[in-house]
mmCIF file of C-alpha atoms in Angstrom:
data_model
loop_
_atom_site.group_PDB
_atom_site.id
_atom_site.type_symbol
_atom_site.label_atom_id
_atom_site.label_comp_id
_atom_site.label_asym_id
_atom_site.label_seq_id
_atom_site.Cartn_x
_atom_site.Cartn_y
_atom_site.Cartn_z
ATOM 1 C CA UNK F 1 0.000 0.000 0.000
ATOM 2 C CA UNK F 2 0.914 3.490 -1.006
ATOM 3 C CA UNK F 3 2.211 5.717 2.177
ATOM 4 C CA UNK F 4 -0.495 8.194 2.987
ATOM 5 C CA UNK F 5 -3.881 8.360 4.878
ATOM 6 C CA UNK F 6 -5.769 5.882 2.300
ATOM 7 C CA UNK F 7 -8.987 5.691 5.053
ATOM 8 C CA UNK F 8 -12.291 6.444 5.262
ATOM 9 C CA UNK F 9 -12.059 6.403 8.819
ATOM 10 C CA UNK F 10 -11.703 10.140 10.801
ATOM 11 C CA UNK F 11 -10.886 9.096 14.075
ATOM 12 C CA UNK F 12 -9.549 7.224 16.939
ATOM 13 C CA UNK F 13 -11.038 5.605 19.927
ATOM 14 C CA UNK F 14 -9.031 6.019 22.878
ATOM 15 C CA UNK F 15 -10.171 3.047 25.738
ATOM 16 C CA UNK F 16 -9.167 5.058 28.448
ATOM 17 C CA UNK F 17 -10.389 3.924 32.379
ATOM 18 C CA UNK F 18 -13.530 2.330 33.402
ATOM 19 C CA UNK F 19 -16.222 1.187 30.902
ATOM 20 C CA UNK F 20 -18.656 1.098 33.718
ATOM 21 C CA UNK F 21 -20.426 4.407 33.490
ATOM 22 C CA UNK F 22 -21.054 4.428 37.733
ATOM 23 C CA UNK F 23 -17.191 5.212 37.891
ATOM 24 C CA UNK F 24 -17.039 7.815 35.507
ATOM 25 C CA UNK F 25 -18.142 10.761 37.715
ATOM 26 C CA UNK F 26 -15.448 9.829 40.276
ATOM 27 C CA UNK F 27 -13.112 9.274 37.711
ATOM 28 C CA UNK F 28 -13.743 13.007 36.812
ATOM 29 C CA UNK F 29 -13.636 14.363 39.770
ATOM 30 C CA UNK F 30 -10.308 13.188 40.684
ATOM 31 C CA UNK F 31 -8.693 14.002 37.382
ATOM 32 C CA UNK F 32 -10.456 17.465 37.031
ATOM 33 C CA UNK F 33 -9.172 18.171 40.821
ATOM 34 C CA UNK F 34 -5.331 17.161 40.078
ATOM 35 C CA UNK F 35 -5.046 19.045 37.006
ATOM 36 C CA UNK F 36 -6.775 22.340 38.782
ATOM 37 C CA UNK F 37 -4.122 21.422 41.685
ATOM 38 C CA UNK F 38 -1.460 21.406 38.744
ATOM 39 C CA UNK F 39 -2.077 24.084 36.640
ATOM 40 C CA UNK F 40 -2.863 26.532 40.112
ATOM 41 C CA UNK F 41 0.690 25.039 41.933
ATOM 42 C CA UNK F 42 2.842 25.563 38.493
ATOM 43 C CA UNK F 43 1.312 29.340 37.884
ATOM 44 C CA UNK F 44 2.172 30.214 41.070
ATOM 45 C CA UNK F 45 5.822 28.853 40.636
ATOM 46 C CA UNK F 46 5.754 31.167 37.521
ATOM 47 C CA UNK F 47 4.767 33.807 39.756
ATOM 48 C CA UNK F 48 6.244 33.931 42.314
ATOM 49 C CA UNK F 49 9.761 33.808 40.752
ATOM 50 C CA UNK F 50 8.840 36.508 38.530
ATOM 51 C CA UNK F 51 7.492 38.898 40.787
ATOM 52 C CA UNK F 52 10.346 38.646 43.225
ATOM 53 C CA UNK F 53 14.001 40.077 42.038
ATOM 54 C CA UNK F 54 15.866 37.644 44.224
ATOM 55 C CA UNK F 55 14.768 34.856 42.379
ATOM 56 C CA UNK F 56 15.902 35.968 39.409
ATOM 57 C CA UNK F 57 18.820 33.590 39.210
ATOM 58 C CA UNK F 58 19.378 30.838 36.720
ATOM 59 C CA UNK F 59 17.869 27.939 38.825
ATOM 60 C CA UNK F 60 14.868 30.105 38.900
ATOM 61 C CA UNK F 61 14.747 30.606 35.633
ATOM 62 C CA UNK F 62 15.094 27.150 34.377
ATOM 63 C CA UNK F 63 12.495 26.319 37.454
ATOM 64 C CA UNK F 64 9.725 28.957 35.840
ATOM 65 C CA UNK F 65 10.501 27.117 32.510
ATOM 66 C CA UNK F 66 9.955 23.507 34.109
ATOM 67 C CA UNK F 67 6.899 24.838 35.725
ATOM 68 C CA UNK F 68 5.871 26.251 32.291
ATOM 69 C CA UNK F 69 6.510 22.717 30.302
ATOM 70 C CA UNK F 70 4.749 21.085 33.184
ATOM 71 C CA UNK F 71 1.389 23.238 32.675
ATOM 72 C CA UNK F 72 1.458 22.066 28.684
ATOM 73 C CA UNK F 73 2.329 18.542 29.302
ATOM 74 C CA UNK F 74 -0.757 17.724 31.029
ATOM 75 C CA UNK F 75 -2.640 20.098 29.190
ATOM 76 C CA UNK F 76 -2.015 18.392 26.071
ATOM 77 C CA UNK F 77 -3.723 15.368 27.509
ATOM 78 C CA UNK F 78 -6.252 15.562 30.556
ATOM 79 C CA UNK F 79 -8.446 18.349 29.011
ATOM 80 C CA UNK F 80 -9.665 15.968 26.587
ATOM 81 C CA UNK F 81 -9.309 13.147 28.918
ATOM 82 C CA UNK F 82 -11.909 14.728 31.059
ATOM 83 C CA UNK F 83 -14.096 15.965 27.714
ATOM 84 C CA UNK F 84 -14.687 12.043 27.082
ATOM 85 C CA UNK F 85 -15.416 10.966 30.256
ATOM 86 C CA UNK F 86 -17.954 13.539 30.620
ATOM 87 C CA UNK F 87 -19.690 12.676 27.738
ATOM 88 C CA UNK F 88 -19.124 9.219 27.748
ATOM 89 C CA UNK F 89 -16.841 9.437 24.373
ATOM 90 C CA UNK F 90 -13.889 7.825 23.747
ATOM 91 C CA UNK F 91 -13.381 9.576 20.181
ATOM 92 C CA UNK F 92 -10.638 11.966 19.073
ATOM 93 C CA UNK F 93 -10.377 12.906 15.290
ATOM 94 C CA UNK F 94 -6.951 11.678 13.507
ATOM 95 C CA UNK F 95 -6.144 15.419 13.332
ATOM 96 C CA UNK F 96 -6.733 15.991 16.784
ATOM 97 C CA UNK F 97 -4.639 12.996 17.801
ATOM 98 C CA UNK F 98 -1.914 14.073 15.672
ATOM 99 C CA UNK F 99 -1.988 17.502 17.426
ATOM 100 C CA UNK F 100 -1.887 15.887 21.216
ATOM 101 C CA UNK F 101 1.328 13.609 19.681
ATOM 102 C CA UNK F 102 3.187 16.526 18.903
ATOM 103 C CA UNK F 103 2.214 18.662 21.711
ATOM 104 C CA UNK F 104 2.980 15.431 24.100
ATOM 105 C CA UNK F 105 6.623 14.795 22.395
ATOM 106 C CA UNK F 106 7.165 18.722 22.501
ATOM 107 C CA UNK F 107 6.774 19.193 26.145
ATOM 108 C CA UNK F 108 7.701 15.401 27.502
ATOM 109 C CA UNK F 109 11.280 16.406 25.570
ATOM 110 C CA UNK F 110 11.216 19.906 27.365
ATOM 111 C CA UNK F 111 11.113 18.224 30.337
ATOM 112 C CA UNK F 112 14.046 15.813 29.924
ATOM 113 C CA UNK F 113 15.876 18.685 28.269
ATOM 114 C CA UNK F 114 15.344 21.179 31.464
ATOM 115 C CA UNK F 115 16.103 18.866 33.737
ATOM 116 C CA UNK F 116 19.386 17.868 32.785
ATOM 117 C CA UNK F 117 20.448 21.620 32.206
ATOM 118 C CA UNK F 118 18.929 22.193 35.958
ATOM 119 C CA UNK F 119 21.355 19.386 36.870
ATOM 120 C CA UNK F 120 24.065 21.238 35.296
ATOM 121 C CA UNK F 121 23.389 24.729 36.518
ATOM 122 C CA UNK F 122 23.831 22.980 40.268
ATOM 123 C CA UNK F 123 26.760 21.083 39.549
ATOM 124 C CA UNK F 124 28.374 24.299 38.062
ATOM 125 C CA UNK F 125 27.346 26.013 41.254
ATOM 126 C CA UNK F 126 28.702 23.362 43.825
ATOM 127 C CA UNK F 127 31.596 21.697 41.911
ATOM 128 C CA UNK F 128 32.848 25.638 40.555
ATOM 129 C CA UNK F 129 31.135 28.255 43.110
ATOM 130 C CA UNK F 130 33.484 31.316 41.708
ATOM 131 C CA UNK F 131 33.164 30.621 38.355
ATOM 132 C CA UNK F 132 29.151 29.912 38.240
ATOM 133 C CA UNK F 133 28.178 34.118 37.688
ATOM 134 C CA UNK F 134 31.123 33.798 34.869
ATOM 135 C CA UNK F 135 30.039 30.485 33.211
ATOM 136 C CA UNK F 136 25.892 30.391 33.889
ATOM 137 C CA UNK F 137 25.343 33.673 32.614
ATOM 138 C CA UNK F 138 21.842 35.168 31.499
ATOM 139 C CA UNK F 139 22.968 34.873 27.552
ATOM 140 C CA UNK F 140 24.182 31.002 28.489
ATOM 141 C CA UNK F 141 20.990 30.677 30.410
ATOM 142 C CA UNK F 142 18.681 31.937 27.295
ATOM 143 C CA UNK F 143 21.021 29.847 24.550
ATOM 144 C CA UNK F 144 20.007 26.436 27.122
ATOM 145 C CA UNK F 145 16.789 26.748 27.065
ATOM 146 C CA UNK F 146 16.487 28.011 23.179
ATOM 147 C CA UNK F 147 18.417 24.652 22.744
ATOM 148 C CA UNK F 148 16.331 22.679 24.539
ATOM 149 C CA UNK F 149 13.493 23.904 22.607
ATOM 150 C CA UNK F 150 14.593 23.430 19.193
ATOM 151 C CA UNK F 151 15.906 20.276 19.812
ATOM 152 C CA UNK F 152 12.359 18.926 21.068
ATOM 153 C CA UNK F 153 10.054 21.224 18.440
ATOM 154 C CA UNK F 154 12.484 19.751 15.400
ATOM 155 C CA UNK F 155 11.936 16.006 16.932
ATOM 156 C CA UNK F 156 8.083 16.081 17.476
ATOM 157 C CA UNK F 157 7.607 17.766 14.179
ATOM 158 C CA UNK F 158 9.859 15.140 12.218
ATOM 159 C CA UNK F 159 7.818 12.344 14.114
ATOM 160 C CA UNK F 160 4.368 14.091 13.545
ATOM 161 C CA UNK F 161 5.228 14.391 9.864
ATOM 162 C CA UNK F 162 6.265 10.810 9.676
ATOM 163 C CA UNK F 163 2.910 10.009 11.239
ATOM 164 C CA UNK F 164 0.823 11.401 8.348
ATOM 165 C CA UNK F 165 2.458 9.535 5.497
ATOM 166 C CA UNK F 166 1.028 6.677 7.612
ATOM 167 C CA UNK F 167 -1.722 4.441 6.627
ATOM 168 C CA UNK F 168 -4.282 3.202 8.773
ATOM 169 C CA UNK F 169 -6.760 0.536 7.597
ATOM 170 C CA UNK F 170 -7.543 -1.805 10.576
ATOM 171 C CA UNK F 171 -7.976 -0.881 13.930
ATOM 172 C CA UNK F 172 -8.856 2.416 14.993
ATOM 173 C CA UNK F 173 -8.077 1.752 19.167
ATOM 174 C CA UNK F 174 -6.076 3.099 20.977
ATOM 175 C CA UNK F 175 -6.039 1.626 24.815
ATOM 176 C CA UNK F 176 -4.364 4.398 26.682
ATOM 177 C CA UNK F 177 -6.376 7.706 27.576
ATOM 178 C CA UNK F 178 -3.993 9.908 25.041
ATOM 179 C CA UNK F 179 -2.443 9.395 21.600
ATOM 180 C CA UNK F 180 0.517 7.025 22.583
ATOM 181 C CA UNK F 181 3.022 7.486 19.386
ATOM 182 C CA UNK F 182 3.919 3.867 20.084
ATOM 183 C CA UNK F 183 0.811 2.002 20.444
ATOM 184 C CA UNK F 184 -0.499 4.512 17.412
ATOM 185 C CA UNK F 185 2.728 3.193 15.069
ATOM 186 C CA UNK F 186 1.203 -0.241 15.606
ATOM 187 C CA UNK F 187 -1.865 -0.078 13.982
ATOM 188 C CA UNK F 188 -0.402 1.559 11.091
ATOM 189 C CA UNK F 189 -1.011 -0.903 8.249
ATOM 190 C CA UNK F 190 1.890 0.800 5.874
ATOM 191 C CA UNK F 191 5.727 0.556 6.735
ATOM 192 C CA UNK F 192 6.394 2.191 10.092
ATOM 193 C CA UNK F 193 10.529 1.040 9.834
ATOM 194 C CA UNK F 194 11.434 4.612 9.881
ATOM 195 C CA UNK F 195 9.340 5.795 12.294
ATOM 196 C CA UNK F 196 10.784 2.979 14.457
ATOM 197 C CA UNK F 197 13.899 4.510 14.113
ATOM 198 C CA UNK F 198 13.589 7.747 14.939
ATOM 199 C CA UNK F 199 11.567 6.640 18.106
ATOM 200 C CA UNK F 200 13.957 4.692 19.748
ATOM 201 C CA UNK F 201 16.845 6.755 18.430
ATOM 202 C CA UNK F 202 15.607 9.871 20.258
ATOM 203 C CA UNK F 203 14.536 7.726 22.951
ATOM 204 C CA UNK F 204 18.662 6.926 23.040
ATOM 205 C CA UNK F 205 19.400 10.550 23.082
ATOM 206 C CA UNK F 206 16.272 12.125 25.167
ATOM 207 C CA UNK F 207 16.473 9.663 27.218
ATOM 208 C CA UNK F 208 19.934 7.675 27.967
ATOM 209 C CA UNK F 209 21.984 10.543 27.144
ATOM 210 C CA UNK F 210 20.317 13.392 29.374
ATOM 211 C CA UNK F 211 19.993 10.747 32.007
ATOM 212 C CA UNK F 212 23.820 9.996 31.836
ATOM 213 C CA UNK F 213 24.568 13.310 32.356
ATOM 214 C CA UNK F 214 22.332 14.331 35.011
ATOM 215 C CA UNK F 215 24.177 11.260 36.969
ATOM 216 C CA UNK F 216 27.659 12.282 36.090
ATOM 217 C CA UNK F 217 26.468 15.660 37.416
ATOM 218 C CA UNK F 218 25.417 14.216 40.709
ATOM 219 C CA UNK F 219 28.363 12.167 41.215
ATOM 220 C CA UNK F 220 30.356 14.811 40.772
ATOM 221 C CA UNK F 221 27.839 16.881 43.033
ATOM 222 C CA UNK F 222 28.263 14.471 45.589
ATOM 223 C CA UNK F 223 32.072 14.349 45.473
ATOM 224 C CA UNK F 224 32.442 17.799 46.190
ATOM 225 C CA UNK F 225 29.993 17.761 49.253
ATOM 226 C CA UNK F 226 31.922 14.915 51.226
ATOM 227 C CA UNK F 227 34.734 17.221 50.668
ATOM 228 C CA UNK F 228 32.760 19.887 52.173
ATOM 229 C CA UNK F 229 34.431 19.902 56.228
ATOM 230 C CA UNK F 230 32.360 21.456 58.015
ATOM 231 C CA UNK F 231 28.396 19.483 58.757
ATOM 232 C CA UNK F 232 26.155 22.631 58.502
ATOM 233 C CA UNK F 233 28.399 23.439 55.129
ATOM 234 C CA UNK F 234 27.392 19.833 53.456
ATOM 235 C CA UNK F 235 23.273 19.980 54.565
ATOM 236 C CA UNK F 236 23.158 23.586 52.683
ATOM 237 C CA UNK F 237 24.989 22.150 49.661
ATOM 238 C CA UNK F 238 22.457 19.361 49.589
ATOM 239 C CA UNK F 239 19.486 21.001 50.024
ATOM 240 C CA UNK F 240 20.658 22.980 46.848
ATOM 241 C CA UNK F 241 20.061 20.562 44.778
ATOM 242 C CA UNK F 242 17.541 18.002 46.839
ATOM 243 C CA UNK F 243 14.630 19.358 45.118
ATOM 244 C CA UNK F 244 15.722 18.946 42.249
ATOM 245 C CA UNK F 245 17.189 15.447 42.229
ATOM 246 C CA UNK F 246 13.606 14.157 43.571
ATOM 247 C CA UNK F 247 11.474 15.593 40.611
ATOM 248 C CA UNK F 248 14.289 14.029 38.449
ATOM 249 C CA UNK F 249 13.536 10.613 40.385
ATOM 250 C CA UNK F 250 9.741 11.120 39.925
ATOM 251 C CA UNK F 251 9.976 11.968 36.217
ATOM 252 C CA UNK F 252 12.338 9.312 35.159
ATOM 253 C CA UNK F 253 10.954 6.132 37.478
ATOM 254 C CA UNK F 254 7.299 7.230 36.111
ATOM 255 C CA UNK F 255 8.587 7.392 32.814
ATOM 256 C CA UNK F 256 10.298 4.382 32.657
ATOM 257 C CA UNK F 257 7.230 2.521 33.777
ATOM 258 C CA UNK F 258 5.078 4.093 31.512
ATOM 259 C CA UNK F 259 7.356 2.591 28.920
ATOM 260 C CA UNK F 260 8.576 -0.641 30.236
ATOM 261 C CA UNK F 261 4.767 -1.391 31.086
ATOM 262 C CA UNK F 262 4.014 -4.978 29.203
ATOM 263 C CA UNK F 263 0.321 -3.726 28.652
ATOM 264 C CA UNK F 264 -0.624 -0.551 28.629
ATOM 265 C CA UNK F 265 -3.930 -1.216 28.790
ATOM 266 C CA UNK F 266 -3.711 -3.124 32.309
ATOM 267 C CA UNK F 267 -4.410 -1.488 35.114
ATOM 268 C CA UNK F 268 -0.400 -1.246 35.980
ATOM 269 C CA UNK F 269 0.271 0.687 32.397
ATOM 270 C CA UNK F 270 -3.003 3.023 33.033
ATOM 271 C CA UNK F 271 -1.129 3.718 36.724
ATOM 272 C CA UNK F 272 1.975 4.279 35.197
ATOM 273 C CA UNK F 273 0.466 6.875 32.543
ATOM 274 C CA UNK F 274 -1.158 9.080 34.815
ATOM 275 C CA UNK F 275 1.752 9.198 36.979
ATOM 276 C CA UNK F 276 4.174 10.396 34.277
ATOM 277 C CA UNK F 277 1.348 12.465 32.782
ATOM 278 C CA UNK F 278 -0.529 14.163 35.629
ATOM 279 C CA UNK F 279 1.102 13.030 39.240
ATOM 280 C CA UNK F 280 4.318 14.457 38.643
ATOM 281 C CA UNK F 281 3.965 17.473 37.399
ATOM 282 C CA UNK F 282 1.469 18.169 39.687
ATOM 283 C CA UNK F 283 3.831 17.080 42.439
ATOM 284 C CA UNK F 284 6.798 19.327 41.579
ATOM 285 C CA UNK F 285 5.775 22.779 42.686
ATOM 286 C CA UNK F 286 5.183 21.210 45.898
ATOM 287 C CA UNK F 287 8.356 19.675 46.133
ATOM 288 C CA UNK F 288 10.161 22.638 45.259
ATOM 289 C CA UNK F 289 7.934 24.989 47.406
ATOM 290 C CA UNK F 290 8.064 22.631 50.406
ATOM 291 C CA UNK F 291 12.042 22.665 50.926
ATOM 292 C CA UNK F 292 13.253 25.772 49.438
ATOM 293 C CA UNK F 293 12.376 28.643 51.801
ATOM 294 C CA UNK F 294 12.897 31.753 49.034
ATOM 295 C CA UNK F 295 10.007 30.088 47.188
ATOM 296 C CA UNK F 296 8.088 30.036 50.332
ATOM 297 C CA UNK F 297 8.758 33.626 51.119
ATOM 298 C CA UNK F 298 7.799 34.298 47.207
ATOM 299 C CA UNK F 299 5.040 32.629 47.067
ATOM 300 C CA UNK F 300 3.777 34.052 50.810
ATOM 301 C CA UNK F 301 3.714 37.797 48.890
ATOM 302 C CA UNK F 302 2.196 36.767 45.994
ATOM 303 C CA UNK F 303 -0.758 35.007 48.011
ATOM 304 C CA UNK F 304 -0.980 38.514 50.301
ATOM 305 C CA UNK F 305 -0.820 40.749 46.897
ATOM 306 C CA UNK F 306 -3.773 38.442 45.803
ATOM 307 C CA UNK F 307 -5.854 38.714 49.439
ATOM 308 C CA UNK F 308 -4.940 42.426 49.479
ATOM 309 C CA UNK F 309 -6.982 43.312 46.169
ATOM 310 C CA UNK F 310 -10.010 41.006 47.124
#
């Protein structure tokens, strides 16, 4: 068969959670509640580092970036999660599913991509304290993140592209709750080899590669802390960074999961989606918020601004 979209059909079903319909308005409760709880936590991230000078530091920066990819992600995904549950659809059209693909690779990537430069910007600052104003400068800063946006806009739109020269002439399901590139690739009824290969390729390089060097980082982070004499000197060099290296341990261990998962449409894979997908982002500003005290302090003026004009 001739690459392209040679179907009649417009649309995929996605299987999603329950079929029985007595679940469904818990089900959307508890998934409308977590992504208000995500999208409120990350804006205030956003806001409170903006609004306050002294946070305007490179791991602040990157932070308001993460928080920023971490809004997207799940807004690529539960907002039309929570559309079929409420009207007991499980439709999306191919174009739309296409769309959440691209929008899901674009900000998944910005994630993997901000974390390892976060990982960076604290070894810099522990491993070489007097050269981190020289090295992570604001133009350094900027060229990172540009970087870590090109690199995962110029993946998901090679994939996305790939996608539509696709054919699909079978099944139409889909039994995940988004547009899973992988399980979509298998019900493609024209050649998928290349599509294969740029999938686990970039898995190689979004995924092994970033995740090498956000362990070299910490080794080396870790090094230079036992070197540290003094015991009050070594907790403020960890708390630095211990933040950070536990939304680095929820993203990756819920990621792996999602894709080490031998059915995704168990129980176990579902799980494993919604953790990578809605959990951990949700999870983050807390887990920033909770052990970094000039967030707290931020985020304490931005909440009295907000009571002050009501």
């Amino acid at each position: 068969m001739e690459p392209g979209n040679q179907t009649s059909m417009s649309e995929f079903l996605l299987l999603g959670f329950s079929q029985d319909s007595e679940h469904q308005p818990l089900l959307f409760g508890l998934f409308l509640s977590m992504f208000v709880v995500t999208v409120l936590g990350n804006l205030l991230i956003i806001l409170a580092i903006s609004s306050d000078s002294h946070l305007h530091t490179p791991m602040y920066f990157f932070l308001s970036n993460l928080s920023f990819a971490d809004i997207s992600f799940t807004s690529t995904t539960i907002p039309k999660m929570l559309v079929n549950i409420q009207t007991q659809s499980k439709s999306i059209s191919y174009a739309g599913c296409i769309t959440q693909m691209y929008f899901f690779m674009v900000f998944g990537g910005m994630d993997t991509c901000l974390l390892t430069v976060m990982a960076y910007d604290r070894f810099v600052a522990i491993c070489h304290p007097l050269y981190y104003p020289v090295i992570m400068n604001p133009h350094f800063c900027v060229l990172l993140v540009l970087v870590s946006w090109f690199i995962s806009l110029t993946y998901s739109l090679i994939q996305s592209l790939l996608m539509l020269r696709l054919s699909f002439c079978t099944k139409w399901v889909i039994s995940q709750f988004y547009c899973e590139l992988a399980q979509a690739l298998t019900l493609a009824c024209s050649d998928t080899l290349i599509n294969y290969i740029l999938l686990y390729t970039v898995i190689g390089i979004l995924g092994i590669v970033p995740f090498s060097g956000i362990l070299f980082s910490y080794i080396r982070i870790v090094s230079s802390i036992l070197r540290i004499p003094s015991a009050d000197g070594k907790y403020k060099a960890f708390s630095t960074c211990a933040s950070h290296l536990s939304v680095v341990s929820l993203f990756y261990v819920t990621g792996l999961g999602v894709y080490v998962s031998s059915d995704a449409s168990s129980w176990r894979g579902m799980i494993a989606s919604v953790m990578y997908t809605l959990v951990t982002p949700m999870l983050n500003p807390f887990i920033y918020s909770l052990r970094n005290r000039d967030i707290k302090r931020a985020l304490q003026k931005v909440l009295g601004r907000t009571l002050c004009v009501q």
